[in-house]
Amino acid sequence: MTSQVSSPAEQADEAVVGEQRKAAGAKDVRRLDRVIIRFAGDSGDGMQLTGDRFTSETASFGNDLSTLPNFPAEIRAPAGTLPGVSSFQLHFADHDILTPGDAPNVLVAMNPAALKANIGDLPRGAEVIVNTDEFTKRAMQKVGYDTSPLEDGSLDGYQVHPVPLTTLTVEALKEFDLSRKEAERSKNMFALGLLSWMYHRPTEGTERFLRSKFAKKPDIAAANIAAFRAGWNFGETTEDFAVSYEVAPAATAFPPGVYRNISGNLALSYGLIAASRQADLPLYLGSYPITPASDILHELSKHKNFGVRTFQAEDEIAGIGAALGAAFGGSLAVTTTSGPGVALKSETIGLAVSLELPLLVVDIQRGGPSTGLPTKTEQADLLQAMFGRNGEAPVPIVAPRTPADCFEAALEAARIALTYRTPVFLLSDGYLANGSEPWRIPDLEELPDLRVQFAQGPNHTLDDGSEVFWPYKRDPQTLARPWAIPGTPGLEHRIGGIEKEDGTGNISYAPANHDFMVRTRQAKVDGIEVPDLDVDDPHEANLLVLGWGSTYGPITAAVRRLRRAGESIAQAHLRHLNPFPKNLGAVLERYDKVVIPEMNLGQLATLIRAKYLVDARSYTQVNGMPFKAEQLATALKEAIDG
């Protein structure tokens, strides 16, 4: 869904309409600058769909937003249990925001398990909308409630709205030829309608979506729309909801342009397509489904019209093998996976290093080790990306910082791979992949030119004057070898995993040649041109907080809080993790203290300490969830004072 940023005149018109609407109704309308809502229920209650629809309408309205989907790894986790709770958190505002929020202002709890799993995150005074129909004695006992929390006073510190969502939904759909069980499935749409009324969200897009989603089942589409409208009308008419809220569009937070809400995996997919078009190369994805990377395979499979070929292989090894073959054949080749898949792909990544072919290895990190936490986030594959291959096999590493930034990171990874003829790691994670935010759709002229020249003929003259093709004769600037497409007359050459002779590419076991080739491949990566590191330091602080990847949002939010409180603190964020920006050492030397927050046990800190001999302090978390801004602000304040 796209939206155009409103002009000041249009915003004024919207304000007039809002005032007229207030005057027409008896209920109070309060204006807020931001809201954090969390939908929670069983993994089969449609909480992700509900949150996604609310997010889409919020994006079309023009708010800045950030989301945090959180769901079990099981396809259908045990109903009514704490491990089976699925939630979707949305933070939206009339100004620039960076995170899904620390604590929800509103919790929609579809059952006792959802309430118990999430109530601890709410501040006192928060609103709690509870589906009272599900608070049966058996359901409450299943999660350890001896008495009903709706009656024992344990929720007295919150604004509780008891709503019989299931009963109201079934009643609203009694005119449809549906069983009670079928009608109950629409209770998430009733809840969505209620929240849409409560926060003045547009409704047309959701109704259009439901008609499209259930186009082959018009009765189901009509029933869901009816439930959605019933929820809206319930909010409008019930006395329990005496107040609704408005959050104005965040027009001043963004440059003018056309925006859409986008998730990290979708942005990454679009970035890969854009890179292939800018390189004038077909895009080939060799992949095996794995959470949380599978959505990239799903999305790219829809775009054959852009020259995209997707291959769902039988396993991870076959996926990257096919991708490397496509790179040899002249495609922009990609393989997508998560941490366990990277382990399986490691030998072929080493082969790509040896063959010196462009290949994008996209790792959407999740909790590990082994199978670990498939649906939770972590950024603990950095050292695996750096060193997880036999021998000296250096690979460049790029990491996006936000969901929308995954688009730019894909373009940058492609630039490096194509220019330097090397595999490149792109390290995203589950938080970025599933989260979403507004993204300004770029103009074509803003995209980089990624076109490459394939080898066309001989490139070396022998002592006898004959001209030959040497597959490992290098560009003196980039140290990249020529990219020779199979079938080009005169450019036949040997490939394989055994060490190559410099220049000729013939098999070589010579010690001196191996030493030279190892050092040359390392020099090629070390010499990759990357931008200098930008430092945000308005007051010449003593402490620098250095981050990478998805910690950008929480770190920046924490830094803003500290600066508002009068603290002096500097911030820098790394996109390029191998090679590091050339000015990183000089930046680190300027500060007495360096703190590196990471969702691992200190992997970047280990690299920084080893390379620059800086006493960088780690602040780490590995609980499967992103940092909270307040948590980081507290830790950074202690570092400033310590």
XYZ file of C-alpha atoms in Angstrom:
642
model
C 0.000 0.000 0.000
C 1.410 3.392 -0.939
C 0.665 6.847 0.355
C 1.629 10.368 -0.664
C 2.848 12.684 2.097
C 0.194 15.356 2.647
C 0.855 19.016 2.057
C 0.273 21.493 4.937
C -2.983 22.597 3.271
C -4.184 19.014 3.044
C -3.296 18.456 6.699
C -5.310 21.545 7.626
C -8.286 20.164 5.701
C -7.909 16.864 7.556
C -7.882 18.745 10.872
C -11.122 20.550 9.923
C -12.751 17.252 9.032
C -11.586 15.843 12.349
C -13.128 18.720 14.256
C -16.390 18.309 12.351
C -16.412 14.618 13.194
C -15.873 15.391 16.853
C -18.725 17.889 16.807
C -21.066 15.385 15.194
C -20.551 12.653 17.804
C -21.117 12.567 21.530
C -17.899 10.752 22.360
C -14.687 12.479 23.314
C -11.812 12.390 20.804
C -8.319 12.847 22.200
C -5.213 13.587 20.174
C -2.050 11.603 20.915
C 1.443 11.896 19.471
C 2.076 8.141 19.507
C 0.505 4.807 20.478
C 1.822 1.278 21.012
C -0.730 -1.499 20.462
C -0.207 -5.227 20.929
C -2.630 -7.828 19.570
C -2.238 -11.191 21.317
C -3.993 -14.549 21.101
C -3.547 -18.162 20.088
C -1.339 -18.776 17.071
C -4.522 -19.722 15.201
C -6.435 -16.562 16.137
C -5.103 -14.502 13.233
C -3.122 -11.996 15.298
C -0.450 -11.569 12.614
C -3.099 -10.871 9.971
C -4.900 -8.472 12.308
C -1.710 -6.589 13.072
C -0.693 -6.516 9.440
C -4.013 -5.009 8.369
C -3.934 -2.389 11.122
C -0.364 -1.582 10.061
C -1.307 -1.232 6.395
C -4.090 1.207 7.176
C -1.802 3.135 9.504
C 0.809 3.394 6.744
C -1.775 4.619 4.249
C -2.887 7.238 6.780
C 0.659 8.619 6.862
C 1.917 7.782 10.357
C 5.465 6.730 10.999
C 5.436 3.200 12.344
C 7.498 0.232 13.453
C 6.261 -3.311 14.067
C 7.290 -6.413 15.994
C 5.566 -9.678 15.042
C 6.200 -12.414 17.627
C 4.928 -15.937 17.101
C 5.690 -19.565 18.020
C 7.869 -21.794 15.862
C 5.157 -24.453 15.671
C 2.710 -24.203 12.777
C -0.152 -24.681 15.251
C 1.110 -24.403 18.792
C -1.021 -25.890 21.616
C -4.201 -23.833 21.914
C -4.686 -21.862 25.102
C -1.127 -22.355 26.367
C 1.567 -19.789 27.083
C 3.976 -21.245 24.469
C 1.162 -20.989 21.921
C 0.654 -17.223 22.266
C 1.158 -15.180 19.104
C 1.404 -11.402 19.218
C 1.869 -8.408 16.966
C 3.063 -5.068 18.328
C 2.698 -1.813 16.408
C 4.133 1.572 17.365
C 2.786 4.477 15.302
C 3.259 8.210 15.731
C 2.961 11.681 14.292
C 6.766 12.003 14.336
C 9.887 10.032 13.481
C 10.160 6.806 15.524
C 12.727 4.016 15.465
C 11.434 1.003 17.410
C 8.212 -0.979 17.974
C 8.115 0.543 21.448
C 9.119 -0.709 24.871
C 5.713 -1.105 26.525
C 2.238 -1.286 24.924
C -0.344 1.375 25.713
C -3.061 -1.038 24.588
C -3.250 -4.823 24.824
C -5.903 -6.820 22.997
C -5.967 -10.225 24.738
C -8.025 -12.885 22.997
C -7.732 -15.457 25.813
C -6.249 -16.000 29.301
C -2.907 -17.205 27.916
C -2.530 -14.013 25.890
C -3.299 -11.909 28.949
C -0.894 -13.739 31.237
C 1.937 -13.810 28.690
C 1.770 -10.067 28.020
C 0.362 -8.255 31.049
C 3.818 -7.938 32.604
C 4.951 -5.715 29.728
C 2.206 -3.128 30.260
C 2.678 0.048 32.284
C 0.086 0.910 34.889
C -2.851 2.742 33.357
C -2.611 0.943 30.030
C -5.808 -0.161 28.331
C -6.605 -3.877 28.202
C -9.315 -5.189 25.894
C -10.205 -8.727 26.932
C -12.294 -11.336 25.133
C -14.346 -12.442 28.135
C -15.875 -15.404 26.287
C -12.558 -17.263 26.492
C -12.128 -16.828 30.244
C -13.625 -20.155 31.161
C -12.501 -22.043 34.247
C -10.660 -24.651 32.187
C -8.908 -22.082 30.010
C -7.754 -20.105 33.051
C -6.515 -23.204 34.877
C -4.489 -24.169 31.802
C -2.266 -21.114 32.308
C -2.219 -21.115 36.107
C -5.021 -18.702 37.016
C -6.664 -19.963 40.216
C -9.184 -17.146 40.114
C -10.364 -14.962 37.281
C -8.055 -11.957 36.797
C -11.130 -10.096 35.596
C -12.680 -10.405 39.045
C -9.893 -10.763 41.638
C -8.594 -7.190 41.475
C -5.243 -8.074 39.893
C -6.031 -5.788 36.936
C -7.135 -2.793 39.010
C -4.141 -0.782 37.845
C -5.259 -0.960 34.213
C -8.187 0.351 32.191
C -9.903 -2.958 31.472
C -12.541 -3.262 28.759
C -14.301 -6.644 29.020
C -15.769 -7.444 25.607
C -17.458 -10.752 24.669
C -15.755 -10.748 21.267
C -16.726 -14.283 20.333
C -20.405 -13.858 21.227
C -20.665 -10.504 19.484
C -18.995 -11.889 16.351
C -21.296 -14.910 16.180
C -24.310 -12.653 16.692
C -23.148 -10.309 13.924
C -22.802 -13.218 11.509
C -26.029 -15.072 12.296
C -27.490 -14.128 8.905
C -24.679 -16.041 7.177
C -24.851 -19.770 6.572
C -21.879 -20.505 8.828
C -21.366 -22.924 11.665
C -20.571 -21.414 15.053
C -16.954 -22.541 14.708
C -16.653 -20.870 11.314
C -18.232 -17.673 12.611
C -15.901 -17.584 15.618
C -12.890 -17.443 13.292
C -13.877 -13.894 12.373
C -13.476 -12.561 15.895
C -10.079 -11.126 14.964
C -11.829 -8.974 12.337
C -14.291 -7.786 14.984
C -11.329 -6.795 17.172
C -9.685 -5.084 14.197
C -12.860 -3.110 13.517
C -13.065 -2.028 17.147
C -9.440 -0.824 17.201
C -9.888 0.837 13.812
C -12.755 2.874 15.276
C -10.803 3.556 18.441
C -7.862 5.081 16.539
C -9.665 6.461 13.487
C -7.941 4.133 11.035
C -9.152 3.980 7.412
C -11.323 0.968 6.611
C -11.570 0.843 2.825
C -8.222 -0.885 2.359
C -9.067 -3.688 4.777
C -12.424 -4.364 3.142
C -10.734 -4.382 -0.261
C -8.102 -6.781 1.079
C -10.731 -9.182 2.445
C -12.600 -9.236 -0.860
C -9.363 -10.056 -2.647
C -8.111 -12.624 -0.116
C -11.379 -14.553 -0.173
C -12.273 -13.881 -3.810
C -12.984 -17.579 -4.373
C -15.123 -17.714 -1.215
C -17.378 -14.644 -1.408
C -19.475 -15.775 1.564
C -16.397 -15.895 3.787
C -15.290 -12.496 2.485
C -18.710 -11.024 3.257
C -18.735 -12.565 6.733
C -15.310 -11.135 7.601
C -16.322 -7.702 6.333
C -19.507 -7.912 8.374
C -17.503 -8.809 11.499
C -15.096 -5.951 10.802
C -17.963 -3.469 10.445
C -19.651 -4.851 13.552
C -16.495 -4.192 15.569
C -16.394 -0.621 14.285
C -20.078 -0.085 15.122
C -19.632 -1.623 18.556
C -16.959 0.942 19.367
C -19.204 3.703 18.090
C -22.238 2.668 20.154
C -21.055 0.975 23.350
C -20.778 3.027 26.527
C -17.627 1.151 27.596
C -15.545 3.037 25.028
C -16.276 6.673 25.785
C -13.082 7.942 24.145
C -11.457 7.477 20.762
C -8.030 8.717 19.770
C -6.351 10.488 16.883
C -2.699 10.268 15.884
C -1.969 12.772 13.126
C 0.095 11.858 10.043
C 3.860 12.195 10.461
C 4.235 14.494 7.463
C 7.190 16.411 8.892
C 9.157 13.232 9.621
C 9.752 12.345 5.977
C 10.896 14.032 2.778
C 8.068 14.397 0.232
C 7.516 11.335 -1.902
C 5.519 8.179 -2.374
C 5.773 5.839 0.597
C 4.631 2.353 1.376
C 4.830 0.106 4.400
C 7.489 -2.535 3.840
C 8.981 -5.441 5.781
C 12.678 -6.209 5.762
C 12.342 -9.370 3.680
C 10.168 -7.602 1.131
C 12.582 -4.662 0.919
C 15.462 -7.076 0.487
C 13.609 -8.885 -2.300
C 12.941 -5.615 -4.105
C 16.574 -4.626 -3.618
C 17.758 -7.837 -5.257
C 15.435 -7.286 -8.219
C 16.586 -3.677 -8.538
C 20.236 -4.794 -8.414
C 19.695 -7.304 -11.202
C 18.019 -4.673 -13.361
C 20.750 -2.117 -12.678
C 23.371 -4.748 -13.505
C 21.445 -5.858 -16.602
C 21.787 -9.450 -15.415
C 19.158 -12.118 -14.764
C 18.544 -12.764 -11.066
C 18.867 -16.368 -9.921
C 17.875 -17.547 -6.451
C 18.922 -21.008 -5.329
C 17.324 -21.581 -1.954
C 15.848 -23.999 0.547
C 12.948 -22.883 2.773
C 13.994 -21.879 6.273
C 12.524 -19.503 8.843
C 12.851 -16.497 8.788
C 14.258 -16.308 5.224
C 11.526 -18.153 3.313
C 9.537 -15.019 2.490
C 12.323 -13.899 0.141
C 11.922 -17.100 -1.875
C 8.141 -16.647 -1.852
C 8.376 -13.035 -3.030
C 11.002 -13.509 -5.738
C 9.049 -16.424 -7.195
C 6.333 -13.898 -8.147
C 8.593 -11.822 -10.411
C 9.431 -13.892 -13.466
C 8.500 -10.822 -15.528
C 11.682 -9.155 -14.232
C 13.892 -12.025 -15.336
C 13.938 -13.649 -11.901
C 14.455 -17.390 -11.691
C 13.841 -19.140 -8.389
C 14.879 -22.697 -7.584
C 13.587 -24.370 -4.421
C 16.245 -27.011 -3.920
C 16.029 -30.281 -1.998
C 18.451 -28.990 0.646
C 20.705 -26.079 1.580
C 23.772 -27.485 -0.160
C 21.932 -27.950 -3.450
C 20.524 -24.438 -3.193
C 23.891 -22.730 -2.990
C 25.426 -25.139 -5.511
C 22.810 -24.131 -8.058
C 23.333 -20.451 -7.243
C 27.093 -20.734 -7.719
C 26.517 -22.477 -11.037
C 24.254 -19.606 -12.070
C 27.008 -17.141 -11.123
C 29.428 -19.066 -13.356
C 26.826 -18.788 -16.110
C 26.556 -14.999 -15.850
C 23.619 -14.383 -13.496
C 23.388 -12.228 -10.413
C 23.257 -15.234 -8.106
C 21.722 -15.317 -4.617
C 21.171 -17.927 -1.959
C 19.011 -17.199 1.098
C 19.061 -18.967 4.438
C 19.452 -18.602 8.197
C 22.240 -19.660 10.548
C 21.798 -23.457 10.332
C 21.775 -23.207 6.528
C 24.965 -21.146 6.506
C 26.699 -24.004 8.312
C 25.647 -26.399 5.544
C 26.612 -23.961 2.789
C 30.082 -23.238 4.164
C 32.047 -25.517 1.818
C 30.390 -24.052 -1.262
C 30.997 -20.525 0.023
C 34.662 -21.481 0.243
C 34.440 -22.764 -3.338
C 32.990 -19.409 -4.400
C 35.944 -17.687 -2.700
C 38.328 -19.917 -4.657
C 36.479 -19.484 -7.959
C 36.188 -15.727 -7.300
C 32.647 -15.455 -8.598
C 29.956 -12.970 -7.477
C 27.461 -14.615 -5.132
C 25.148 -13.076 -2.519
C 24.720 -15.171 0.622
C 21.725 -13.737 2.502
C 21.615 -14.839 6.142
C 18.436 -13.852 8.003
C 19.770 -14.585 11.469
C 17.757 -16.306 14.164
C 18.412 -17.697 17.625
C 20.867 -20.585 17.757
C 22.795 -22.810 18.048
C 21.610 -25.696 15.870
C 17.852 -25.411 15.225
C 17.668 -22.956 18.114
C 14.791 -20.478 18.099
C 13.430 -20.392 14.533
C 11.002 -17.496 15.042
C 13.085 -15.373 17.421
C 15.746 -12.853 16.513
C 19.483 -12.816 17.168
C 22.604 -11.406 15.496
C 24.999 -14.170 16.490
C 26.215 -15.288 13.039
C 28.821 -12.540 12.633
C 31.800 -14.696 13.519
C 30.390 -17.547 11.427
C 30.208 -15.193 8.450
C 33.753 -13.976 9.131
C 35.472 -17.276 9.791
C 33.043 -20.164 9.254
C 34.985 -21.864 6.424
C 38.076 -24.014 6.222
C 41.298 -22.280 5.281
C 41.732 -18.581 4.672
C 38.462 -17.711 2.939
C 37.704 -13.998 3.435
C 34.213 -12.802 2.547
C 32.864 -9.213 2.643
C 29.970 -8.631 5.070
C 27.172 -6.058 4.796
C 24.411 -5.533 7.380
C 21.194 -3.459 7.040
C 20.046 -1.375 9.988
C 16.250 -1.133 9.505
C 13.579 -3.017 7.532
C 13.555 -0.395 4.754
C 17.371 -0.277 4.711
C 17.392 -3.907 3.547
C 16.716 -2.508 0.055
C 19.884 -0.389 0.060
C 21.917 -3.155 1.688
C 20.976 -5.559 -1.114
C 22.161 -3.041 -3.711
C 25.426 -2.507 -1.828
C 26.063 -6.246 -1.455
C 25.472 -6.682 -5.181
C 27.860 -3.809 -5.983
C 30.657 -5.407 -4.008
C 30.036 -8.909 -5.381
C 29.949 -7.770 -8.994
C 32.827 -5.299 -8.801
C 35.241 -7.496 -6.868
C 34.100 -10.965 -8.049
C 33.541 -12.388 -4.607
C 30.799 -13.949 -2.514
C 29.277 -11.406 -0.114
C 27.380 -12.010 3.124
C 24.290 -9.930 3.803
C 23.420 -10.268 7.497
C 19.828 -9.368 8.288
C 17.854 -10.928 11.160
C 14.354 -11.955 12.170
C 13.567 -8.582 13.766
C 14.301 -6.747 10.510
C 12.881 -9.466 8.270
C 9.424 -9.547 9.857
C 9.251 -5.981 11.139
C 8.059 -3.151 8.940
C 8.265 0.614 8.546
C 7.485 3.280 5.917
C 9.787 3.228 2.889
C 10.119 5.971 0.313
C 10.027 4.391 -3.127
C 13.202 5.650 -4.860
C 13.338 7.164 -8.320
C 15.189 5.086 -10.905
C 17.886 7.715 -11.346
C 18.780 7.316 -7.658
C 19.820 3.689 -8.141
C 23.497 2.864 -8.784
C 24.801 1.655 -12.143
C 25.886 -1.941 -11.512
C 26.619 -3.022 -15.076
C 29.651 -5.246 -15.591
C 31.726 -6.245 -18.591
C 32.135 -9.926 -19.335
C 35.429 -11.093 -20.794
C 35.255 -11.011 -24.589
C 38.617 -12.347 -25.765
C 42.291 -12.952 -24.970
C 43.788 -10.825 -22.191
C 47.427 -11.973 -22.063
C 50.322 -12.201 -24.489
C 52.811 -15.035 -24.057
C 56.542 -14.703 -24.627
C 56.143 -16.163 -28.125
C 53.652 -13.431 -29.026
C 50.547 -15.598 -28.981
C 47.446 -14.193 -27.288
C 45.648 -16.323 -24.697
C 42.956 -15.976 -22.041
C 44.130 -16.107 -18.446
C 41.121 -16.529 -16.113
C 43.077 -15.328 -13.053
C 44.704 -12.256 -14.517
C 43.494 -9.448 -12.290
C 42.266 -5.905 -12.561
C 45.069 -3.867 -10.954
C 42.576 -1.656 -9.060
C 40.093 -4.184 -7.702
C 42.142 -7.400 -7.983
C 39.010 -8.932 -9.545
C 39.553 -11.643 -12.117
C 37.691 -11.560 -15.465
C 34.155 -12.991 -15.606
C 34.116 -15.333 -18.576
C 30.761 -16.783 -19.592
C 30.789 -20.487 -20.535
C 30.489 -20.997 -24.282
C 32.392 -17.854 -25.237
C 34.874 -19.010 -27.936
C 38.479 -18.947 -26.776
C 37.670 -18.353 -23.120
C 37.563 -21.978 -22.001
C 39.117 -22.367 -18.555
C 39.304 -24.818 -15.683
C 37.345 -24.317 -12.454
C 37.243 -26.328 -9.248
C 38.159 -26.252 -5.603
C 41.848 -27.109 -5.886
C 44.229 -24.168 -5.642
C 44.739 -22.202 -8.868
C 47.946 -20.954 -10.357
C 48.148 -17.181 -10.458
C 47.130 -15.921 -13.880
C 46.627 -19.190 -15.753
C 44.185 -20.765 -13.308
C 45.870 -24.139 -13.750
C 45.969 -26.520 -10.780
C 48.933 -25.693 -8.568
C 50.365 -27.260 -5.425
C 53.344 -24.923 -5.305
C 53.809 -23.515 -1.763
C 54.834 -20.081 -2.972
C 51.858 -19.835 -5.334
C 49.433 -20.859 -2.586
C 50.881 -18.231 -0.252
C 50.524 -15.610 -2.994
C 46.934 -16.560 -3.854
C 45.853 -16.605 -0.200
C 47.336 -13.164 0.371
C 45.882 -11.850 -2.896
C 42.329 -12.976 -2.029
C 42.686 -11.335 1.380
C 44.075 -8.159 -0.193
C 41.117 -8.038 -2.566
C 38.659 -8.010 0.332
C 40.773 -5.617 2.377
C 40.876 -3.227 -0.572
C 37.119 -3.018 -1.140
C 36.063 0.618 -1.231
C 33.446 1.320 1.438
C 32.266 4.700 2.751
C 33.851 6.172 5.862
C 31.962 5.701 9.108
C 29.694 8.616 9.974
C 29.675 9.649 13.624
C 26.780 11.485 15.254
C 28.492 13.508 17.968
C 27.088 17.031 18.407
C 28.844 17.766 21.729
C 32.266 16.028 21.575
C 31.274 13.245 23.939
C 33.592 10.946 25.886
C 31.509 7.845 25.159
C 30.802 6.324 21.759
C 28.073 3.716 21.344
C 28.904 1.572 18.320
C 26.374 -0.792 16.767
C 25.667 -2.888 13.728
C 22.582 -4.370 12.096
C 19.175 -4.204 13.740
C 20.388 -2.626 16.986
C 20.266 0.730 15.165
C 16.679 1.555 16.174
C 16.969 0.815 19.910
C 20.426 2.421 20.132
C 19.275 5.607 18.388
C 16.138 5.807 20.522
C 18.239 5.355 23.679
C 20.735 8.013 22.559
C 17.876 10.454 21.914
C 16.509 9.870 25.412
C 19.897 10.495 27.010
C 20.504 13.672 25.016
C 17.086 15.004 25.985
C 18.144 14.401 29.585
C 21.261 16.518 29.037
C 23.808 13.736 28.539
C 26.623 13.961 25.972
C 26.930 10.751 23.948
C 28.166 9.874 20.458
C 26.759 7.237 18.141
C 28.050 5.378 15.081
C 26.626 2.407 13.227
C 28.473 -0.036 10.967
C 27.022 -1.220 7.661
C 30.308 -2.771 6.478
C 31.709 -5.392 8.841
C 34.334 -6.773 6.479
C 36.232 -4.782 5.551
C 35.665 -2.179 8.231
C 35.569 1.464 7.101
C 39.096 2.838 6.793
C 38.460 5.589 9.350
C 37.105 3.273 12.059
C 40.396 3.090 13.947
C 40.718 6.882 14.031
C 37.101 7.202 15.207
C 37.625 4.757 18.069
C 40.765 6.577 19.229
C 38.775 9.781 19.792
C 36.731 8.348 22.662
C 37.624 7.376 26.201
C 34.836 4.790 26.303
C 33.295 2.591 23.610
C 30.164 0.511 24.273
C 28.930 -2.050 21.738
C 25.369 -3.378 22.258
C 24.773 -6.687 20.444
C 22.218 -9.483 20.397
C 24.989 -12.045 20.931
C 27.745 -12.511 23.507
C 30.002 -9.795 22.118
C 31.072 -10.849 18.632
C 31.664 -7.397 17.120
C 33.343 -6.322 20.358
C 35.736 -9.274 19.986
C 36.650 -8.175 16.450
C 37.058 -4.518 17.464
C 39.243 -5.362 20.448
C 41.429 -7.691 18.367
C 41.906 -5.372 15.392
C 42.147 -1.961 17.058
C 43.314 -2.863 20.604
C 40.471 -0.773 21.999
C 38.922 -1.624 25.357
C 35.428 -1.857 23.883
C 32.756 -2.833 26.398
C 30.020 -5.267 25.442
C 26.394 -4.911 26.381
C 24.659 -8.076 25.245
C 21.290 -9.781 25.110
C 20.349 -13.179 23.681
C 16.726 -13.701 24.726
C 15.300 -13.823 21.192
C 13.897 -10.288 21.388
C 15.278 -6.908 20.312
C 16.664 -4.452 22.841
C 14.293 -2.009 24.501
C 15.257 1.646 24.277
C 14.831 2.275 28.012
C 16.978 -0.751 28.821
C 19.786 0.531 26.594
C 19.444 4.082 27.883
C 19.919 2.827 31.447
C 22.997 0.790 30.502
C 24.554 3.665 28.545
C 23.903 6.127 31.395
C 25.753 3.763 33.735
C 28.638 3.634 31.257
C 28.757 7.433 31.074
C 28.820 7.745 34.867
C 31.146 4.781 35.459
